[in-house]
């Protein structure tokens, strides 16, 4: 299957009970089984199946499988929001006194979350520029995770994924990439060496602004077998390339319970079908708008990675052949002017809806 076909048909075998062509919304908290023994096996993770929707649900699983197919991952775990996806992914790996190295240009919510982790004996180093050189000098024995966004929201710094992945491979560090802004239509970070890919599905993947959600895609890394990741040792032995997801499902995802609802999974499944078409249009519009704004006499410092005066142009050309997504920033000289500009937009009107 080509990418666009995967968005519609990837990992979907149809509903055997009714022949429904869409994934049914299984609104059931619990699932019954013939015997208590069978139930026990599923509960203990010895057999696949459904028991309780905090742990697994067929509608949610259909979404997880669809996005795993689109990203080229071995598995995925859907969560109640992008923030819970990031929290669960990093906490699946970290132990007290461990360290995360993060790009400083990350989404504000992620920055705050990482800052708060310092209250729990975790160390976070923010790097203004996250590349081979800066990583080389900042990595310590306690560094377990390197975290970055494909294209930073809203700094719009373009990550040199291949270079960072290479350092993480050499030092056996888990490389987590937030690809919310770029989506699997523009880039598949696993193919560049990312170990885990995160999305806030609330944005482009859902696409219709009707469901908050997140997802953690497992690239099937072999790194977890190392003694350094002692929490994974039983999972690495038993589940091999599924070690990350196995631990996540059996431990923190289940413990915290930030499960995506069956309804939101359905809305995401409908949304993701048009992801390719939408991203193509978003990129074309953003590219044209960025060009136009950069020639406007009253606007300075238009920031879009595919403008040829951007300091990230080279990287953007290398990684984002199809477009650099649809965030543009620019400077108007003062906050007053910026607010005036926003208030005079005709289609996006903050505060004018009532
Ligand atoms: C929105 C966003 C998040 C947070 O996702 P929510 O679904 O709002 O919790 C994380 N990362 C990026 C890059 C985002 O844009």
Tab-separated table of C-alpha atoms and ligand atoms in Angstrom:
chain	number	residue	atom	x	y	z
A	1	UNK	CA	0.000	0.000	0.000
A	2	UNK	CA	1.148	3.542	-0.765
A	3	UNK	CA	0.898	6.123	2.027
A	4	UNK	CA	-2.538	7.584	1.169
A	5	UNK	CA	-4.026	4.104	0.876
A	6	UNK	CA	-2.603	3.155	4.270
A	7	UNK	CA	-4.380	6.130	5.832
A	8	UNK	CA	-7.703	4.594	4.780
A	9	UNK	CA	-7.054	0.855	4.808
A	10	UNK	CA	-3.872	0.320	6.863
A	11	UNK	CA	-4.294	-2.514	9.389
A	12	UNK	CA	-8.090	-2.614	9.029
A	13	UNK	CA	-9.566	-5.993	8.362
A	14	UNK	CA	-13.211	-4.966	8.639
A	15	UNK	CA	-15.864	-5.725	11.204
A	16	UNK	CA	-16.528	-9.452	11.198
A	17	UNK	CA	-19.838	-9.179	13.024
A	18	UNK	CA	-21.732	-6.804	10.741
A	19	UNK	CA	-19.543	-6.019	7.742
A	20	UNK	CA	-19.457	-2.328	8.723
A	21	UNK	CA	-16.943	-0.506	6.531
A	22	UNK	CA	-16.136	2.120	9.164
A	23	UNK	CA	-14.583	1.095	12.491
A	24	UNK	CA	-17.510	0.685	14.928
A	25	UNK	CA	-17.451	2.764	18.118
A	26	UNK	CA	-17.275	0.144	20.861
A	27	UNK	CA	-18.707	2.058	23.780
A	28	UNK	CA	-18.263	-0.626	26.400
A	29	UNK	CA	-16.149	-0.369	29.534
A	30	UNK	CA	-15.964	-4.111	30.071
A	31	UNK	CA	-15.808	-7.212	27.842
A	32	UNK	CA	-17.115	-10.629	28.818
A	33	UNK	CA	-15.390	-13.973	28.388
A	34	UNK	CA	-16.450	-17.613	28.505
A	35	UNK	CA	-14.458	-18.502	31.589
A	36	UNK	CA	-12.708	-16.768	34.459
A	37	UNK	CA	-9.504	-18.477	33.377
A	38	UNK	CA	-9.654	-16.908	29.920
A	39	UNK	CA	-10.230	-13.539	31.545
A	40	UNK	CA	-7.227	-14.096	33.803
A	41	UNK	CA	-4.966	-14.907	30.832
A	42	UNK	CA	-5.915	-11.677	29.047
A	43	UNK	CA	-5.551	-9.648	32.247
A	44	UNK	CA	-2.081	-11.065	32.799
A	45	UNK	CA	-1.066	-10.255	29.216
A	46	UNK	CA	-0.582	-13.919	28.268
A	47	UNK	CA	-3.262	-13.679	25.594
A	48	UNK	CA	-4.498	-10.855	23.378
A	49	UNK	CA	-8.027	-9.591	23.985
A	50	UNK	CA	-10.178	-7.003	25.684
A	51	UNK	CA	-11.145	-6.831	29.336
A	52	UNK	CA	-11.553	-3.189	30.268
A	53	UNK	CA	-11.367	-0.065	28.088
A	54	UNK	CA	-8.785	1.753	30.221
A	55	UNK	CA	-6.391	-0.982	29.095
A	56	UNK	CA	-7.566	-1.830	25.566
A	57	UNK	CA	-10.612	-1.206	23.380
A	58	UNK	CA	-11.255	-2.353	19.786
A	59	UNK	CA	-12.058	1.143	18.418
A	60	UNK	CA	-8.963	2.618	20.076
A	61	UNK	CA	-6.844	-0.278	18.865
A	62	UNK	CA	-8.005	0.271	15.275
A	63	UNK	CA	-6.731	3.864	15.486
A	64	UNK	CA	-3.458	2.732	17.084
A	65	UNK	CA	-2.870	0.238	14.307
A	66	UNK	CA	-3.717	2.765	11.597
A	67	UNK	CA	-1.191	5.277	12.867
A	68	UNK	CA	1.477	2.610	13.440
A	69	UNK	CA	1.041	1.666	9.760
A	70	UNK	CA	1.289	5.301	8.641
A	71	UNK	CA	4.466	5.919	10.694
A	72	UNK	CA	6.118	2.588	9.973
A	73	UNK	CA	6.215	1.698	13.695
A	74	UNK	CA	5.807	-1.748	15.266
A	75	UNK	CA	2.961	-0.607	17.567
A	76	UNK	CA	1.244	2.477	18.973
A	77	UNK	CA	-0.529	3.494	22.175
A	78	UNK	CA	-3.230	6.175	21.973
A	79	UNK	CA	-3.640	8.611	24.855
A	80	UNK	CA	-6.117	11.243	26.068
A	81	UNK	CA	-3.985	14.168	24.808
A	82	UNK	CA	-0.636	15.035	23.276
A	83	UNK	CA	0.647	16.071	26.705
A	84	UNK	CA	-0.233	12.715	28.260
A	85	UNK	CA	1.522	10.993	25.336
A	86	UNK	CA	4.730	12.915	26.097
A	87	UNK	CA	4.469	12.343	29.851
A	88	UNK	CA	3.869	8.600	29.508
A	89	UNK	CA	6.590	8.131	26.879
A	90	UNK	CA	9.325	9.767	28.950
A	91	UNK	CA	8.207	8.287	32.280
A	92	UNK	CA	8.197	4.819	30.717
A	93	UNK	CA	11.980	5.227	30.453
A	94	UNK	CA	13.163	7.461	33.290
A	95	UNK	CA	14.155	6.643	36.863
A	96	UNK	CA	15.150	9.117	39.610
A	97	UNK	CA	18.368	11.049	38.821
A	98	UNK	CA	18.072	10.322	35.105
A	99	UNK	CA	18.377	13.087	32.591
A	100	UNK	CA	16.537	14.320	29.490
A	101	UNK	CA	18.164	16.540	26.905
A	102	UNK	CA	15.570	18.582	25.053
A	103	UNK	CA	15.618	21.242	22.403
A	104	UNK	CA	14.607	24.571	23.992
A	105	UNK	CA	12.332	25.411	21.053
A	106	UNK	CA	9.731	22.790	22.013
A	107	UNK	CA	6.004	23.430	22.469
A	108	UNK	CA	5.278	25.514	25.609
A	109	UNK	CA	3.315	22.731	27.289
A	110	UNK	CA	6.208	20.320	26.825
A	111	UNK	CA	8.674	22.866	28.208
A	112	UNK	CA	6.506	23.314	31.331
A	113	UNK	CA	6.078	19.567	31.786
A	114	UNK	CA	9.842	18.994	31.611
A	115	UNK	CA	10.462	21.862	34.058
A	116	UNK	CA	8.027	20.252	36.528
A	117	UNK	CA	9.795	16.893	36.244
A	118	UNK	CA	12.706	18.543	38.075
A	119	UNK	CA	10.552	18.344	41.239
A	120	UNK	CA	10.765	14.548	40.933
A	121	UNK	CA	14.544	14.193	40.850
A	122	UNK	CA	14.796	14.233	37.096
A	123	UNK	CA	17.188	16.538	35.333
A	124	UNK	CA	16.350	18.355	32.123
A	125	UNK	CA	18.909	20.137	29.978
A	126	UNK	CA	17.459	22.486	27.381
A	127	UNK	CA	19.665	23.182	24.382
A	128	UNK	CA	19.170	26.261	22.220
A	129	UNK	CA	20.579	24.304	19.279
A	130	UNK	CA	20.219	20.552	19.380
A	131	UNK	CA	22.773	19.030	17.022
A	132	UNK	CA	25.629	16.560	16.901
A	133	UNK	CA	28.085	18.995	18.450
A	134	UNK	CA	25.951	20.317	21.336
A	135	UNK	CA	24.754	16.822	22.187
A	136	UNK	CA	28.284	15.474	22.222
A	137	UNK	CA	29.297	17.927	24.944
A	138	UNK	CA	26.091	17.656	27.046
A	139	UNK	CA	25.489	13.913	27.219
A	140	UNK	CA	26.311	12.294	30.556
A	141	UNK	CA	26.070	8.754	31.952
A	142	UNK	CA	22.612	9.626	33.226
A	143	UNK	CA	21.228	10.842	29.900
A	144	UNK	CA	18.465	8.424	28.947
A	145	UNK	CA	16.296	10.482	26.609
A	146	UNK	CA	16.863	13.052	23.880
A	147	UNK	CA	13.623	14.832	23.001
A	148	UNK	CA	12.961	17.172	20.095
A	149	UNK	CA	10.295	18.290	17.648
A	150	UNK	CA	10.701	17.690	13.904
A	151	UNK	CA	9.948	21.375	13.334
A	152	UNK	CA	9.688	23.293	16.625
A	153	UNK	CA	6.312	24.801	17.494
A	154	UNK	CA	6.518	27.819	17.367
A	155	UNK	CA	10.263	28.481	16.931
A	156	UNK	CA	10.213	26.635	13.564
A	157	UNK	CA	13.744	25.304	14.034
A	158	UNK	CA	14.279	22.264	11.823
A	159	UNK	CA	15.766	19.235	13.551
A	160	UNK	CA	18.667	17.445	11.877
A	161	UNK	CA	17.136	14.113	12.746
A	162	UNK	CA	19.689	11.883	11.095
A	163	UNK	CA	22.630	13.559	12.883
A	164	UNK	CA	20.934	13.461	16.305
A	165	UNK	CA	19.812	9.849	15.788
A	166	UNK	CA	23.389	8.870	15.009
A	167	UNK	CA	24.661	10.282	18.338
A	168	UNK	CA	21.780	8.602	20.215
A	169	UNK	CA	22.593	5.308	18.520
A	170	UNK	CA	26.265	5.517	19.479
A	171	UNK	CA	25.528	6.478	23.106
A	172	UNK	CA	22.497	4.213	23.465
A	173	UNK	CA	20.044	6.970	24.310
A	174	UNK	CA	16.344	6.846	23.481
A	175	UNK	CA	15.510	9.438	20.832
A	176	UNK	CA	11.924	10.673	21.099
A	177	UNK	CA	10.589	12.900	18.329
A	178	UNK	CA	7.393	14.945	18.498
A	179	UNK	CA	6.127	15.049	14.891
A	180	UNK	CA	2.817	16.815	15.602
A	181	UNK	CA	3.602	19.675	13.232
A	182	UNK	CA	4.832	17.528	10.362
A	183	UNK	CA	2.732	14.330	10.540
A	184	UNK	CA	3.673	11.098	8.731
A	185	UNK	CA	2.636	12.708	5.435
A	186	UNK	CA	5.699	14.987	5.546
A	187	UNK	CA	8.171	12.815	7.422
A	188	UNK	CA	8.490	9.442	9.102
A	189	UNK	CA	11.062	9.964	11.890
A	190	UNK	CA	11.530	6.226	12.524
A	191	UNK	CA	13.091	5.906	9.082
A	192	UNK	CA	15.705	8.492	10.179
A	193	UNK	CA	16.536	6.642	13.404
A	194	UNK	CA	14.001	7.949	15.960
A	195	UNK	CA	13.098	5.328	18.581
A	196	UNK	CA	9.701	6.744	19.530
A	197	UNK	CA	7.396	9.180	17.727
A	198	UNK	CA	4.835	11.310	19.550
A	199	UNK	CA	1.824	13.139	18.171
A	200	UNK	CA	-0.716	15.475	19.550
A	201	UNK	CA	-3.489	14.093	17.336
A	202	UNK	CA	-5.538	17.160	18.344
A	203	UNK	CA	-3.906	19.045	15.471
A	204	UNK	CA	-3.407	17.750	11.899
A	205	UNK	CA	-4.117	14.058	12.465
A	206	UNK	CA	-7.648	14.636	13.753
A	207	UNK	CA	-7.807	17.603	11.387
A	208	UNK	CA	-11.344	18.676	12.232
A	209	UNK	CA	-10.725	20.146	15.684
A	210	UNK	CA	-13.244	17.849	17.357
A	211	UNK	CA	-11.165	15.523	19.569
A	212	UNK	CA	-8.199	16.101	21.901
A	213	UNK	CA	-5.848	13.132	21.738
A	214	UNK	CA	-2.316	11.859	21.524
A	215	UNK	CA	-0.381	8.844	20.402
A	216	UNK	CA	2.958	7.180	21.127
A	217	UNK	CA	4.389	5.223	18.183
A	218	UNK	CA	7.041	2.608	18.939
A	219	UNK	CA	9.834	2.299	16.387
A	220	UNK	CA	10.797	-1.153	17.690
A	221	UNK	CA	14.255	-0.123	18.915
A	222	UNK	CA	16.696	-2.724	20.198
A	223	UNK	CA	18.280	-0.320	22.704
A	224	UNK	CA	16.133	-1.431	25.675
A	225	UNK	CA	18.066	-4.675	26.039
A	226	UNK	CA	21.066	-2.729	27.427
A	227	UNK	CA	21.725	-2.976	31.213
A	228	UNK	CA	21.405	0.797	31.336
A	229	UNK	CA	17.633	0.358	30.912
A	230	UNK	CA	17.201	-2.150	33.735
A	231	UNK	CA	13.458	-1.470	33.954
A	232	UNK	CA	13.078	-3.004	30.494
A	233	UNK	CA	15.102	-6.188	30.999
A	234	UNK	CA	12.169	-8.615	31.409
A	235	UNK	CA	10.283	-6.916	28.555
A	236	UNK	CA	13.269	-6.923	26.208
A	237	UNK	CA	13.742	-10.669	26.803
A	238	UNK	CA	10.113	-11.563	26.341
A	239	UNK	CA	8.865	-9.061	23.781
A	240	UNK	CA	12.030	-8.193	21.852
A	241	UNK	CA	11.221	-5.299	19.488
A	242	UNK	CA	7.934	-4.621	21.282
A	243	UNK	CA	9.700	-4.016	24.644
A	244	UNK	CA	8.845	-0.302	24.854
A	245	UNK	CA	5.135	-0.809	24.152
A	246	UNK	CA	4.891	-3.902	26.358
A	247	UNK	CA	6.272	-2.021	29.379
A	248	UNK	CA	4.175	1.056	28.608
A	249	UNK	CA	0.944	-0.940	28.415
A	250	UNK	CA	1.647	-3.119	31.414
A	251	UNK	CA	2.911	-0.327	33.647
A	252	UNK	CA	2.503	3.432	33.373
A	253	UNK	CA	-0.210	3.738	30.674
A	254	UNK	CA	-2.442	1.380	32.650
A	255	UNK	CA	-1.479	2.917	36.011
A	256	UNK	CA	-2.148	6.516	34.976
A	257	UNK	CA	-5.194	5.646	32.863
A	258	UNK	CA	-5.018	8.496	30.318
A	259	UNK	CA	-6.778	6.322	27.729
A	260	UNK	CA	-8.216	7.772	24.516
A	261	UNK	CA	-11.997	7.337	24.315
A	262	UNK	CA	-13.646	5.127	21.649
A	263	UNK	CA	-15.465	8.198	20.266
A	264	UNK	CA	-12.265	10.222	19.873
A	265	UNK	CA	-10.580	7.232	18.248
A	266	UNK	CA	-13.414	7.112	15.715
A	267	UNK	CA	-13.163	10.859	15.019
A	268	UNK	CA	-9.392	10.478	14.553
A	269	UNK	CA	-9.891	7.548	12.181
A	270	UNK	CA	-12.267	9.606	10.044
A	271	UNK	CA	-9.900	12.575	10.201
A	272	UNK	CA	-6.731	10.695	9.292
A	273	UNK	CA	-8.263	9.449	6.015
A	274	UNK	CA	-7.829	12.939	4.538
A	275	UNK	CA	-4.472	13.717	6.207
A	276	UNK	CA	-2.517	13.537	2.954
A	277	UNK	CA	-4.902	15.784	1.037
A	278	UNK	CA	-5.077	18.320	3.846
A	279	UNK	CA	-1.318	18.485	4.462
A	280	UNK	CA	-0.686	19.018	0.768
A	281	UNK	CA	-3.092	21.975	0.734
A	282	UNK	CA	-1.771	23.342	4.081
A	283	UNK	CA	1.804	23.319	2.773
A	284	UNK	CA	0.885	24.944	-0.545
A	285	UNK	CA	-1.099	27.699	1.223
A	286	UNK	CA	1.591	28.313	3.847
A	287	UNK	CA	4.363	28.461	1.242
A	288	UNK	CA	2.476	31.031	-0.814
A	289	UNK	CA	1.472	33.094	2.215
A	290	UNK	CA	5.041	33.094	3.568
A	291	UNK	CA	6.322	34.348	0.190
A	292	UNK	CA	3.695	37.078	0.073
A	293	UNK	CA	4.288	38.237	3.676
A	294	UNK	CA	8.052	38.339	3.180
A	295	UNK	CA	7.653	40.940	0.421
A	296	UNK	CA	5.196	43.092	2.411
A	297	UNK	CA	6.738	46.451	3.454
A	298	UNK	CA	5.170	46.500	6.946
A	299	UNK	CA	6.190	42.992	7.943
A	300	UNK	CA	9.639	41.899	9.102
A	301	UNK	CA	11.319	38.667	9.970
A	302	UNK	CA	8.916	36.256	8.312
A	303	UNK	CA	9.889	32.845	9.635
A	304	UNK	CA	9.087	29.797	7.498
A	305	UNK	CA	11.708	27.069	7.028
A	306	UNK	CA	11.273	26.839	3.244
A	307	UNK	CA	11.883	30.558	2.620
A	308	UNK	CA	15.357	30.709	1.113
A	309	UNK	CA	16.542	33.326	3.645
A	310	UNK	CA	15.644	31.042	6.582
A	311	UNK	CA	18.622	29.788	8.600
A	312	UNK	CA	16.966	26.354	8.417
A	313	UNK	CA	16.503	26.397	4.636
A	314	UNK	CA	19.203	23.770	4.021
A	315	UNK	CA	17.731	21.348	6.537
A	316	UNK	CA	14.194	22.083	5.372
A	317	UNK	CA	15.201	21.271	1.791
A	318	UNK	CA	16.804	18.032	2.931
A	319	UNK	CA	13.929	16.754	5.090
A	320	UNK	CA	10.802	18.492	3.804
A	321	UNK	CA	10.616	18.024	0.059
A	322	UNK	CA	6.802	18.031	0.176
A	323	UNK	CA	6.497	21.169	2.316
A	324	UNK	CA	7.353	22.449	5.803
A	325	UNK	CA	3.847	22.274	7.290
A	326	UNK	CA	1.700	25.319	7.954
A	327	UNK	CA	3.005	27.478	10.786
A	328	UNK	CA	4.431	30.866	9.835
A	329	UNK	CA	5.615	33.495	12.292
A	330	UNK	CA	6.497	37.119	11.612
A	331	UNK	CA	7.386	40.330	13.417
A	332	UNK	CA	5.294	43.478	13.231
A	333	UNK	CA	7.383	45.621	15.577
A	334	UNK	CA	5.292	45.669	18.782
A	335	UNK	CA	2.715	43.669	20.718
A	336	UNK	CA	0.141	46.373	19.996
A	337	UNK	CA	0.685	46.046	16.250
A	338	UNK	CA	0.583	42.270	16.469
A	339	UNK	CA	-2.721	42.309	18.367
A	340	UNK	CA	-4.154	44.849	15.942
A	341	UNK	CA	-3.182	42.587	13.040
A	342	UNK	CA	-4.796	39.536	14.670
A	343	UNK	CA	-7.985	41.418	15.565
A	344	UNK	CA	-8.387	42.524	11.952
A	345	UNK	CA	-8.144	39.076	10.391
A	346	UNK	CA	-11.459	38.267	8.729
A	347	UNK	CA	-11.604	34.498	9.086
A	348	UNK	CA	-9.842	33.879	12.413
A	349	UNK	CA	-11.419	36.199	14.935
A	350	UNK	CA	-10.345	35.751	18.527
A	351	UNK	CA	-13.045	36.933	20.911
A	352	UNK	CA	-15.509	37.972	18.196
A	353	UNK	CA	-17.497	34.782	18.265
A	354	UNK	CA	-20.114	35.972	20.781
B	1	LIG	C1	-0.428	20.793	20.813
B	1	LIG	C2	0.896	20.191	20.938
B	1	LIG	C3	1.196	19.319	22.005
B	1	LIG	C4	0.206	19.020	23.106
B	1	LIG	O1	-0.894	18.310	22.661
B	1	LIG	P1	-2.362	18.363	23.332
B	1	LIG	O2	-3.155	17.420	22.504
B	1	LIG	O3	-2.833	19.767	23.273
B	1	LIG	O4	-2.196	17.891	24.746
B	1	LIG	C5	2.449	18.741	22.033
B	1	LIG	N1	3.364	19.002	21.097
B	1	LIG	C6	3.124	19.843	20.060
B	1	LIG	C7	4.198	20.098	19.055
B	1	LIG	C8	1.894	20.474	19.954
B	1	LIG	O5	1.657	21.325	18.935
